CSV table of C-alpha atoms in Angstrom, one decimal:
chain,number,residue,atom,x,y,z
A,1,UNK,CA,107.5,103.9,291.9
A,2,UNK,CA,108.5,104.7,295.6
A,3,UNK,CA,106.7,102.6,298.4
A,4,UNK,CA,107.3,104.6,301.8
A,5,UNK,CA,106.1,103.2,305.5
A,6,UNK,CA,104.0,105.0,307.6
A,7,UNK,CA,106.8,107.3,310.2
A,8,UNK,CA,107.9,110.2,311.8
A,9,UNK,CA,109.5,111.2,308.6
A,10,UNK,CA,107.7,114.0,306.8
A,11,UNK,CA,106.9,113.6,303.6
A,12,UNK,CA,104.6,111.4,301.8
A,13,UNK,CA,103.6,112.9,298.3
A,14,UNK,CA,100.8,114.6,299.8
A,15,UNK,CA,102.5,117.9,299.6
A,16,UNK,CA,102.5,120.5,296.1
A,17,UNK,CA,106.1,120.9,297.1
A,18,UNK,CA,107.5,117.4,297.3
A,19,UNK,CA,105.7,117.0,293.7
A,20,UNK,CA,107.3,120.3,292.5
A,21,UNK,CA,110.9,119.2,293.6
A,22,UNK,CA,110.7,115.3,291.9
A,23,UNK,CA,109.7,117.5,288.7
A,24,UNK,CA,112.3,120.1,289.2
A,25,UNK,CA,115.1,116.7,290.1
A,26,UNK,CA,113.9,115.0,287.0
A,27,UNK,CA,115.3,117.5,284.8
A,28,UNK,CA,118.2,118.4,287.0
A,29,UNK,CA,119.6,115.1,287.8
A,30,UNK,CA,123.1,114.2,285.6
A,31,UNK,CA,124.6,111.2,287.8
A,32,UNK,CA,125.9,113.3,290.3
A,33,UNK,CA,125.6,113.3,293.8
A,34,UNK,CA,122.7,114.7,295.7
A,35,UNK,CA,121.5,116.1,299.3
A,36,UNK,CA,118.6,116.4,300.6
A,37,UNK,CA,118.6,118.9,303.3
A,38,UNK,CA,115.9,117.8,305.9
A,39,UNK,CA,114.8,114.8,304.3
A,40,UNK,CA,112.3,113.5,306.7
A,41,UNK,CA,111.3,110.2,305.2
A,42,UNK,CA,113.6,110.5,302.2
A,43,UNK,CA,111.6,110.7,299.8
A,44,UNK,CA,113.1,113.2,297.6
A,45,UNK,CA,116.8,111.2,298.5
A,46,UNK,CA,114.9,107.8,297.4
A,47,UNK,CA,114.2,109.6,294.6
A,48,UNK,CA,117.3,110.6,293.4
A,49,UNK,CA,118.8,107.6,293.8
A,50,UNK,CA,116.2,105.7,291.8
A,51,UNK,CA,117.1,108.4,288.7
A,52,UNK,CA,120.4,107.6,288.9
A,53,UNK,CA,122.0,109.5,291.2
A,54,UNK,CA,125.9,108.6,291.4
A,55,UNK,CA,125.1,108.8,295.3
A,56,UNK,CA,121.9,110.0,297.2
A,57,UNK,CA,122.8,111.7,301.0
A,58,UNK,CA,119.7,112.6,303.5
A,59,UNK,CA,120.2,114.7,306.4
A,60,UNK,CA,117.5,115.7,309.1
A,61,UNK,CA,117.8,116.8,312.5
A,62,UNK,CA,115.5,114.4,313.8
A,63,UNK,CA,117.1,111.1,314.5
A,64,UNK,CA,113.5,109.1,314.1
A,65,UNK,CA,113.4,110.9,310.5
A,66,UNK,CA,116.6,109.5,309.9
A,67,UNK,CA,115.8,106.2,311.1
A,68,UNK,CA,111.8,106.2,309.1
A,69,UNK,CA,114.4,107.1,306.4
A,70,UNK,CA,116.4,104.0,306.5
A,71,UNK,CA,113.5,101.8,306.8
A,72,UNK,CA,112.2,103.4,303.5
A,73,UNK,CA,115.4,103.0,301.4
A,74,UNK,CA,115.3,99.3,302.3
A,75,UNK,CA,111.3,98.7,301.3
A,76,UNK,CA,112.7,100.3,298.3
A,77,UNK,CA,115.7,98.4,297.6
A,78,UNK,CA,118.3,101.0,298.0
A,79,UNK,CA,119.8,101.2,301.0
A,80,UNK,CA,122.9,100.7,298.8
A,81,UNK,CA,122.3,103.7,297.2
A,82,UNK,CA,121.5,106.2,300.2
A,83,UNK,CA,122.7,107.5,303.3
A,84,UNK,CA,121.3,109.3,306.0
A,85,UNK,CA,122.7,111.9,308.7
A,86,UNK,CA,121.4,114.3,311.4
A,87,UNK,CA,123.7,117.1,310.6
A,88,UNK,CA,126.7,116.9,313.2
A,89,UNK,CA,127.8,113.2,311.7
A,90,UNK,CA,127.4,114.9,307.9
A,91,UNK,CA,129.9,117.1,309.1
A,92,UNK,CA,132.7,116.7,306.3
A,93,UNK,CA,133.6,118.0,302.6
A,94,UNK,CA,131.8,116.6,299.9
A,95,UNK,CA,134.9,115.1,297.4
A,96,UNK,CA,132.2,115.1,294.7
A,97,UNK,CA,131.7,117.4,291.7
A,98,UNK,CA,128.9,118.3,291.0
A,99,UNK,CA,126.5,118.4,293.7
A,100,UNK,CA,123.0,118.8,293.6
A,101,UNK,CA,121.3,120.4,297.0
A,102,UNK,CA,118.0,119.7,297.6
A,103,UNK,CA,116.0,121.8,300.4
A,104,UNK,CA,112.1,121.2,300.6
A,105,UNK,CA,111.1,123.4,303.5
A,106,UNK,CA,110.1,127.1,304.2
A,107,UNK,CA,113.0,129.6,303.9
A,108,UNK,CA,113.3,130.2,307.4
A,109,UNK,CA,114.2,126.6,307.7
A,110,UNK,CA,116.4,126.3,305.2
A,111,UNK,CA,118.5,129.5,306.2
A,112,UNK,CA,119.1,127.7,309.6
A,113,UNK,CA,119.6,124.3,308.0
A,114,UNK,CA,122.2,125.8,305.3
A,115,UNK,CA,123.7,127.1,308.3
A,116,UNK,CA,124.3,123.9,309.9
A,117,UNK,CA,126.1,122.5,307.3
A,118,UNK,CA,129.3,124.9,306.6
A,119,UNK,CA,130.6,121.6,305.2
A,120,UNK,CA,128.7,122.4,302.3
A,121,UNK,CA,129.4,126.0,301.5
A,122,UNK,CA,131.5,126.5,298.8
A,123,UNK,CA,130.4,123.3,296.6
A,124,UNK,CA,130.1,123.0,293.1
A,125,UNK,CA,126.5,122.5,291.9
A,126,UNK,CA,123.1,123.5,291.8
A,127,UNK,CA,120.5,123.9,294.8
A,128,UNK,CA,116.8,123.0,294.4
A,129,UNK,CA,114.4,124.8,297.3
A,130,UNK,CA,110.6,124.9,297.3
């Protein structure tokens, strides 16, 4: 169970799609690292990292997301676990295998977020969209 502040951070449970990708992360998660691609206020990265994600990465362009992001992984207790980026300081190879890419926004944002991140092209894993 998640507790999240009130933020500029989207993302609250509210939405079929944040529901639909904890179900889909659930049975996708093996200890390995995961990113959530405009994460707003982390919930889906708070999420992996509670089912044992070997490390949990956010990324958002909106520093206050990023920030509302923060302040939720340490209500939570895992700030440890979880990092968070706007996408030019996430801006280097991933060194770990596999990867799990999380994306839960509509395609149009996701084609211009993917593009954002060439660091990420190329990885081994799996990507999640809603």
């Amino acid at each position: 169970q998640l507790r999240l502040q009130p933020g500029s951070g989207f993302g609250d449970l509210s939405h079929p799609t944040t529901r639909l990708m904890m179900n889909m992360l659930a049975q996708s998660i093996k200890h390995q690292t995961v990113i959530d691609i405009g994460c707003g206020s982390g919930i889906l990265t708070l999420t992996a990292a509670a089912m044992g994600a070997s490390h949990a990465y956010g990324i958002d362009i909106d520093p206050q997301a990023v920030e509302h992001s923060y302040q939720n992984a340490r209500l939570n207790d895992l700030e440890n676990q979880c990092q968070f980026y706007v996408p030019s300081d996430f801006n280097r190879q991933c060194q770990f295998e596999p990867v799990l890419i999380l994306m839960n926004m509509i395609w149009t944002e996701q084609l211009n977020a993917w593009e954002s991140l060439p660091s990420l092209h190329g990885q081994n894993g799996d990507i999640l969209t809603s």
